[in-house]
Coordinates of C-alpha atoms in Angstrom, one line a residue:
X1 CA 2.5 -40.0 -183.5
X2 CA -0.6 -37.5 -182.7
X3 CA -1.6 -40.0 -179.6
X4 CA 2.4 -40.4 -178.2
X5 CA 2.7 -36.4 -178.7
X6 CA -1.0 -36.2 -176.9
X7 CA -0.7 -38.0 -173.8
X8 CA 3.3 -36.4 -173.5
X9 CA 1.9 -33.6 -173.1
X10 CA -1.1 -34.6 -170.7
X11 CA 1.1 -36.8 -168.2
X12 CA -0.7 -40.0 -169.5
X13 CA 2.3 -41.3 -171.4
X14 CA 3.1 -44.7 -170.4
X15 CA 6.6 -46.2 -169.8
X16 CA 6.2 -48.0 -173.7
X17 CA 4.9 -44.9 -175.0
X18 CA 7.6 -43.1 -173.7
X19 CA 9.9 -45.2 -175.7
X20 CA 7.7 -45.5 -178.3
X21 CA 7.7 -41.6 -178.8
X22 CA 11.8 -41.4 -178.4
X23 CA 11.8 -44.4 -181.2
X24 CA 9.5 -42.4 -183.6
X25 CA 11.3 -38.9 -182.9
X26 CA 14.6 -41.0 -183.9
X27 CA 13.5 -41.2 -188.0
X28 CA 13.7 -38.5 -189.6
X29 CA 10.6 -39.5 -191.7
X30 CA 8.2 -38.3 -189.1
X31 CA 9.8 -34.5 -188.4
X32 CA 7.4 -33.1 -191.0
X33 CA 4.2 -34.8 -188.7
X34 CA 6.2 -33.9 -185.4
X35 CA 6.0 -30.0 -186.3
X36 CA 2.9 -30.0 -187.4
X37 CA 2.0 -31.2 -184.2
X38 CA 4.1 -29.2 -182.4
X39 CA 2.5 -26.3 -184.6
X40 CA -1.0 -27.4 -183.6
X41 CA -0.3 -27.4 -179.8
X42 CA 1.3 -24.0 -179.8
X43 CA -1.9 -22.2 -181.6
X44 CA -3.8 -23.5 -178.5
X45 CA -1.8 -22.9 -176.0
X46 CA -0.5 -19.2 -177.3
X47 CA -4.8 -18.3 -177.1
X48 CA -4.5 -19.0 -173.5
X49 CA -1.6 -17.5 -172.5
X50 CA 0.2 -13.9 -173.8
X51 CA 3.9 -15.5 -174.1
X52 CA 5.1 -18.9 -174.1
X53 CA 6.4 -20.9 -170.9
X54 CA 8.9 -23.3 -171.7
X55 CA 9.9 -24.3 -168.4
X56 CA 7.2 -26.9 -167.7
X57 CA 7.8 -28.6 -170.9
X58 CA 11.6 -29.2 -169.4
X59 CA 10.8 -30.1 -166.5
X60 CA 8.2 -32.2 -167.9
X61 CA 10.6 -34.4 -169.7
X62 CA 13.0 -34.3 -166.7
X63 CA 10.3 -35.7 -164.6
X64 CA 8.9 -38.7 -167.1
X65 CA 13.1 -39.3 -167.4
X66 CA 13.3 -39.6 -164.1
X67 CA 10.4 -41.6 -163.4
X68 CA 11.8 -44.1 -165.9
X69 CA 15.2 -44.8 -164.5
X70 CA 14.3 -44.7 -160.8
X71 CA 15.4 -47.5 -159.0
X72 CA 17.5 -48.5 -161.6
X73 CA 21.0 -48.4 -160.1
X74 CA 24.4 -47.8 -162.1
X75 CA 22.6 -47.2 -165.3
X76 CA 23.3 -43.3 -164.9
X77 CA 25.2 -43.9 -168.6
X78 CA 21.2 -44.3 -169.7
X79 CA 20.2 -41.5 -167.8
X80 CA 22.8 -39.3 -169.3
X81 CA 21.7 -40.6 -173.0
X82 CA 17.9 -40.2 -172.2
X83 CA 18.8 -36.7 -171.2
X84 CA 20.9 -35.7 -174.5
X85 CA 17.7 -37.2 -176.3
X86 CA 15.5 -34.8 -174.2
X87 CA 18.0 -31.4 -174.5
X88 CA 17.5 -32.5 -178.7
X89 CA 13.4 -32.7 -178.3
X90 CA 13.5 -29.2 -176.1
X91 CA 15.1 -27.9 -179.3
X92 CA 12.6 -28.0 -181.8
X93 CA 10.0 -27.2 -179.4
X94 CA 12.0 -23.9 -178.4
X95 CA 12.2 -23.1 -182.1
X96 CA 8.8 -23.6 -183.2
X97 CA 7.8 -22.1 -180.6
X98 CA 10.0 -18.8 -180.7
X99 CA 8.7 -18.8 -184.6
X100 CA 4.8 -19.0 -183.3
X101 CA 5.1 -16.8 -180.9
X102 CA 6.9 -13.5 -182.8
X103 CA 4.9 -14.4 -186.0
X104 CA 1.7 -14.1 -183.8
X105 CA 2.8 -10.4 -183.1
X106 CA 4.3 -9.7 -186.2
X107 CA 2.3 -6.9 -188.3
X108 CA 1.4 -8.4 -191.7
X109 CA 1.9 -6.8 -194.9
X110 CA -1.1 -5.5 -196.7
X111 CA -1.3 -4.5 -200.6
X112 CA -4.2 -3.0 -202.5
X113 CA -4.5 -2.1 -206.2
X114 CA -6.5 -0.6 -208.5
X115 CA -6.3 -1.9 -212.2
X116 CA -7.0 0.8 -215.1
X117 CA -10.9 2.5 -215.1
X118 CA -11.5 1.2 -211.5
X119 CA -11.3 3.2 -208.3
X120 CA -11.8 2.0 -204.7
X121 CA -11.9 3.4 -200.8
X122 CA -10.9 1.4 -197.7
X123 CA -10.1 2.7 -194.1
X124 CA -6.5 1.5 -192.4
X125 CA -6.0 -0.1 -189.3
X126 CA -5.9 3.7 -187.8
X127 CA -9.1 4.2 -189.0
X128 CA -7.7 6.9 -192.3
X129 CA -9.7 6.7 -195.4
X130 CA -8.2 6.1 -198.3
X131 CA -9.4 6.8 -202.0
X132 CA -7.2 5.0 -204.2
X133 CA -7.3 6.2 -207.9
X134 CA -7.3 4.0 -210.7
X135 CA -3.6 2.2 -212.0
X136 CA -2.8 2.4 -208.4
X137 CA -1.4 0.4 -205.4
X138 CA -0.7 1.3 -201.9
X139 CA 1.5 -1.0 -199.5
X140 CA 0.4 -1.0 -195.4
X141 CA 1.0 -2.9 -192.2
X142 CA -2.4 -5.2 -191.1
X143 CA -1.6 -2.9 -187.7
X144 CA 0.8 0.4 -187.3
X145 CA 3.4 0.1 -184.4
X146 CA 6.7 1.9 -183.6
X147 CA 7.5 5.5 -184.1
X148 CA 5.2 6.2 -187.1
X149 CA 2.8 4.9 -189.1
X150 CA 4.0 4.7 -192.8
X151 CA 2.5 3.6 -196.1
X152 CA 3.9 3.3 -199.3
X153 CA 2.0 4.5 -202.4
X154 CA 2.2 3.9 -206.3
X155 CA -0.2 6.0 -208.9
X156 CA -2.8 8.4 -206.7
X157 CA -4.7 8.7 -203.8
X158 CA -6.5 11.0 -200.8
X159 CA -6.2 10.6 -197.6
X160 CA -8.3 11.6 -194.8
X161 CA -6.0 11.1 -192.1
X162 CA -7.2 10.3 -187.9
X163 CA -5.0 12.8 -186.3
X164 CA -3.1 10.7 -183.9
X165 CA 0.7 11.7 -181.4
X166 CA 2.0 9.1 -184.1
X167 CA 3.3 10.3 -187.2
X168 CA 1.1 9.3 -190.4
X169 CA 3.9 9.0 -193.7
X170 CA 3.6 8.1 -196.5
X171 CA 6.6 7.3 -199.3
X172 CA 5.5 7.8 -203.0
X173 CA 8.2 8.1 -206.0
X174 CA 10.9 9.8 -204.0
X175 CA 8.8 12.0 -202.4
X176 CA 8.1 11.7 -198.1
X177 CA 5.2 13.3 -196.9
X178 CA 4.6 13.1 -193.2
X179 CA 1.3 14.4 -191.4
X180 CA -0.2 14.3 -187.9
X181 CA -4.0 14.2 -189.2
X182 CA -5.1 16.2 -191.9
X183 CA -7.1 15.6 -195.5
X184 CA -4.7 15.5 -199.0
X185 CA -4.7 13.9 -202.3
X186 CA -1.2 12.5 -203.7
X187 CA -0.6 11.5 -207.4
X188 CA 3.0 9.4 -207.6
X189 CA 2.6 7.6 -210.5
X190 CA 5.8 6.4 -212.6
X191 CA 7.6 8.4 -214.5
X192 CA 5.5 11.5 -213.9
X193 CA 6.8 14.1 -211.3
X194 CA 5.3 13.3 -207.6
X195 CA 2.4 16.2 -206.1
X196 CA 0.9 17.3 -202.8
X197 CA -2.2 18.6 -203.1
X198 CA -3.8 19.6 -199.6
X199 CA -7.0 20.5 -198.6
X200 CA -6.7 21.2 -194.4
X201 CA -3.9 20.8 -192.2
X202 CA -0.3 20.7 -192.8
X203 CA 2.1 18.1 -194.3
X204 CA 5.7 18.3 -194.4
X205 CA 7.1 16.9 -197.4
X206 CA 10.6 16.0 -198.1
X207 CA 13.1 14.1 -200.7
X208 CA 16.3 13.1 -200.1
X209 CA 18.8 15.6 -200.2
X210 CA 16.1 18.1 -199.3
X211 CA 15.3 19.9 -195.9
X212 CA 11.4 19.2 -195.2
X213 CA 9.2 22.0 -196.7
X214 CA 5.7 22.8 -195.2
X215 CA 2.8 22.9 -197.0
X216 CA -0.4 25.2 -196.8
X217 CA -4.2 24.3 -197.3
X218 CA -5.3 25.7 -200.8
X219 CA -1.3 25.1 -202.0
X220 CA 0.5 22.0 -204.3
X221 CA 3.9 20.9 -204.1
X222 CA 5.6 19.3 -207.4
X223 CA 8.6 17.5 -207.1
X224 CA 11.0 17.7 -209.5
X225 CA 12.6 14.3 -209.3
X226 CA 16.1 15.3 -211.4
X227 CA 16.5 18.5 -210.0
X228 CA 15.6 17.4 -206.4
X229 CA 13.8 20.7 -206.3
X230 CA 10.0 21.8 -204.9
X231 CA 7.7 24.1 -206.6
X232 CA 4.6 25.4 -204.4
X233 CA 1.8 27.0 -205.8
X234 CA -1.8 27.8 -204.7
X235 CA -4.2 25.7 -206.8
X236 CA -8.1 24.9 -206.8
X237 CA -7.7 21.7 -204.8
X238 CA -11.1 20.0 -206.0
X239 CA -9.6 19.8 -209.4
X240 CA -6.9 17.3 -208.1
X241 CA -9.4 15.2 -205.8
X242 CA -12.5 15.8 -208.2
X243 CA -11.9 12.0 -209.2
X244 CA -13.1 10.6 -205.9
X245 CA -16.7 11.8 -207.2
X246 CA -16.1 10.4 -210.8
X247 CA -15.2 13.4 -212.1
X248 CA -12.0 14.9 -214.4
X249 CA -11.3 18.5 -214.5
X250 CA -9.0 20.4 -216.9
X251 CA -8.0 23.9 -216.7
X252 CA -6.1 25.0 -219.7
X253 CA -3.9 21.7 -219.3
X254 CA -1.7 20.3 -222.0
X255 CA -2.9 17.5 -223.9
X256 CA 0.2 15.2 -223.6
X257 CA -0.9 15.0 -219.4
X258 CA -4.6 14.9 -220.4
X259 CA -4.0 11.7 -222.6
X260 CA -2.0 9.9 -219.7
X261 CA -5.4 10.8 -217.4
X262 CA -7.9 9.5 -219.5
X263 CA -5.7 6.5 -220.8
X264 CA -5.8 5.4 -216.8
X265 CA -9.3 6.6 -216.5
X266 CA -10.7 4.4 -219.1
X267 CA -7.8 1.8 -219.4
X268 CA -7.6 2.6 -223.5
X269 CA -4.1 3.0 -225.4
X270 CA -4.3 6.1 -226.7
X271 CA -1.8 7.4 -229.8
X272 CA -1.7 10.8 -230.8
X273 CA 0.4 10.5 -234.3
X274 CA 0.9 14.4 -234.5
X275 CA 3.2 15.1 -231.7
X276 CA 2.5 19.2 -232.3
X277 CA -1.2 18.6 -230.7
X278 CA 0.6 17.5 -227.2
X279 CA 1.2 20.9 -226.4
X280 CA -2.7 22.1 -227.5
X281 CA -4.8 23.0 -223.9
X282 CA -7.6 20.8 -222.9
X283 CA -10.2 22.9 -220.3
X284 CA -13.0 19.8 -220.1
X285 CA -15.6 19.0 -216.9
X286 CA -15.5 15.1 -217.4
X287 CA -18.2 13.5 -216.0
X288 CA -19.5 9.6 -216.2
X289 CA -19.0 10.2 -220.5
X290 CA -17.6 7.9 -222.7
X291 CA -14.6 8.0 -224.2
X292 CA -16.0 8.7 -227.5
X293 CA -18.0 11.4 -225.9
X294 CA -14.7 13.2 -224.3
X295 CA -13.2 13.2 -227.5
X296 CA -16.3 14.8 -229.6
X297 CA -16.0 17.4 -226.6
X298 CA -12.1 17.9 -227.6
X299 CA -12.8 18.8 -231.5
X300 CA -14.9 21.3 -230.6
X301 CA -11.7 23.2 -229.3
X302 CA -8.9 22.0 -230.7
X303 CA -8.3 20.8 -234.5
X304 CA -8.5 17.2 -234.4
X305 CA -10.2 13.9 -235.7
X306 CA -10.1 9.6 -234.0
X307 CA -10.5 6.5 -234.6
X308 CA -11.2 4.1 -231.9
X309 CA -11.3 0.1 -232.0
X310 CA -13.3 -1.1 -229.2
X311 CA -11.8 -4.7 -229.1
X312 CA -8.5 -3.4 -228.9
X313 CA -9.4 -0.5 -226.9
X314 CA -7.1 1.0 -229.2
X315 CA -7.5 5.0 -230.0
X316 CA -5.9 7.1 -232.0
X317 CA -5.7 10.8 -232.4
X318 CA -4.4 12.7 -235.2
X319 CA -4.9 16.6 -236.7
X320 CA -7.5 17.3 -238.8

């Protein structure tokens, strides 16, 4: 089959291989070989030329068909026939290569995650970085096209966006954030309410439902995802974006949110059996300690005692 497809293709197909070939494309055994073939010749040919020209393969065939049946009078009923059988090889060809071809210039779909205790940083096809916090996963085209260029996020990261004519957006958890070029950290993990945090530029951030709302350096927005509503404040915006350094800042925040941090940070289950401590404040400067370490740090402020099982990486947290 590879040869009879080769010398097709190359003119050098004699009258019995021309036969040969229309025998072979006859059982249906040898389609699977045929594409792949087919497949083969494409990837060469679509390096040499920007879009596929089918017309020479046509007339091609029309020309070997013709070459065949010359001077072979009142048989035009086997002309006919050789001509169905050449319309039914054209089709495959026009498929495969219509699939090659739009596959070639199709962007491909990226996807990189974090797993718990891990962080990582990457650039995108725009040339943004990315810091992507740990429990996370982001969702990107190998190369941005159209009318923006849009990423989908789960759990937390910062951009550092090339400012660019083209739209940079980003959908995390209900919340669309859209930005020319500017520097901002996200968090959009589940079940937890989605936040903006920006440190120069301007986003405009949006839910559905919900005119967009611009956002200030120096500010965060919080979206409320039952109430659909937006609540701005001016923050310190190193302690949201501290963690690309290794570092965990608290400012009078309540444990329950705390726990949820380091439980991601350190990838430990974490159980606090007296609920009444959740709504105790934690104001900590975490930096490259254990986990037994952050905890000592927490009884000096606040009236509790742990346990912690390092094979289970199982902690729990009650009141002294």
């Amino acid at each position: 089959m590879k040869n009879y497809f080769k010398n097709f293709l190359q003119n050098k197909a004699t009258k019995e291989d021309f036969v040969s070939f229309l025998k072979l494309m006859k059982d249906s055994d040898n389609e699977e070989l045929l594409t792949a073939e087919m497949k083969e010749h494409w990837e060469t040919t679509i390096n040499e030329q920007a879009a596929p020209n089918l017309e020479p393969t046509l007339h091609e065939i029309h020309y070997k068909i013709n070459r065949l049946e010359k001077g072979r009078s009142g048989r035009l009923r086997m002309l006919n026939i050789v001509t169905r059988v050449a319309a039914i090889l054209l089709i495959p060809v026009l498929i495969a290569s219509a699939y090659l071809f739009f596959n070639q210039s199709r962007a491909v779909e990226q996807f990189i995650s974090t797993p718990l205790a891990s962080q990582t940083s990457f650039q995108l096809p725009d040339g943004t970085k990315v810091w992507l916090n740990a429990g996370s996963s982001l969702n990107f085209p190998s190369k941005f096209s159209g009318k923006e260029r849009k990423v989908e996020l789960v759990g937390e990261a910062y951009f550092d966006v090339v400012k660019s004519s083209t739209p940079f957006v980003i959908q995390a958890n209900q919340l669309h954030v859209q930005v020319l070029g500017t520097a901002f950290n996200v968090m959009a993990y589940e079940n937890e309410q989605p936040a903006v945090t920006l440190d120069r530029g301007s986003v405009a951030i949006s839910t559905e439902g919900m005119a967009k709302q611009m956002l200030k350096p120096g500010f965060q927005a919080v979206l409320d995802t039952l109430n659909k509503q937006v609540s701005v404040t001016k923050v310190e915006t190193d302690l949201f974006s501290c963690w690309r350094d290794h570092r965990m800042v608290f400012r009078n925040e309540p444990l329950k949110q705390v726990v949820e941090k380091l439980e991601r940070w350190y990838n430990v289950d974490i159980d606090v059996v007296d609920s009444s401590l959740l709504a105790n404040e934690v104001t900590a400067n975490i930096e490259y300690e254990s986990i037994q370490e952050v905890l000592d740090l927490m009884r000096l402020t606040m009236p509790i005692e742990y346990s912690y099982d390092k094979e289970t990486r199982k902690l729990i947290i009650r009141k002294h």
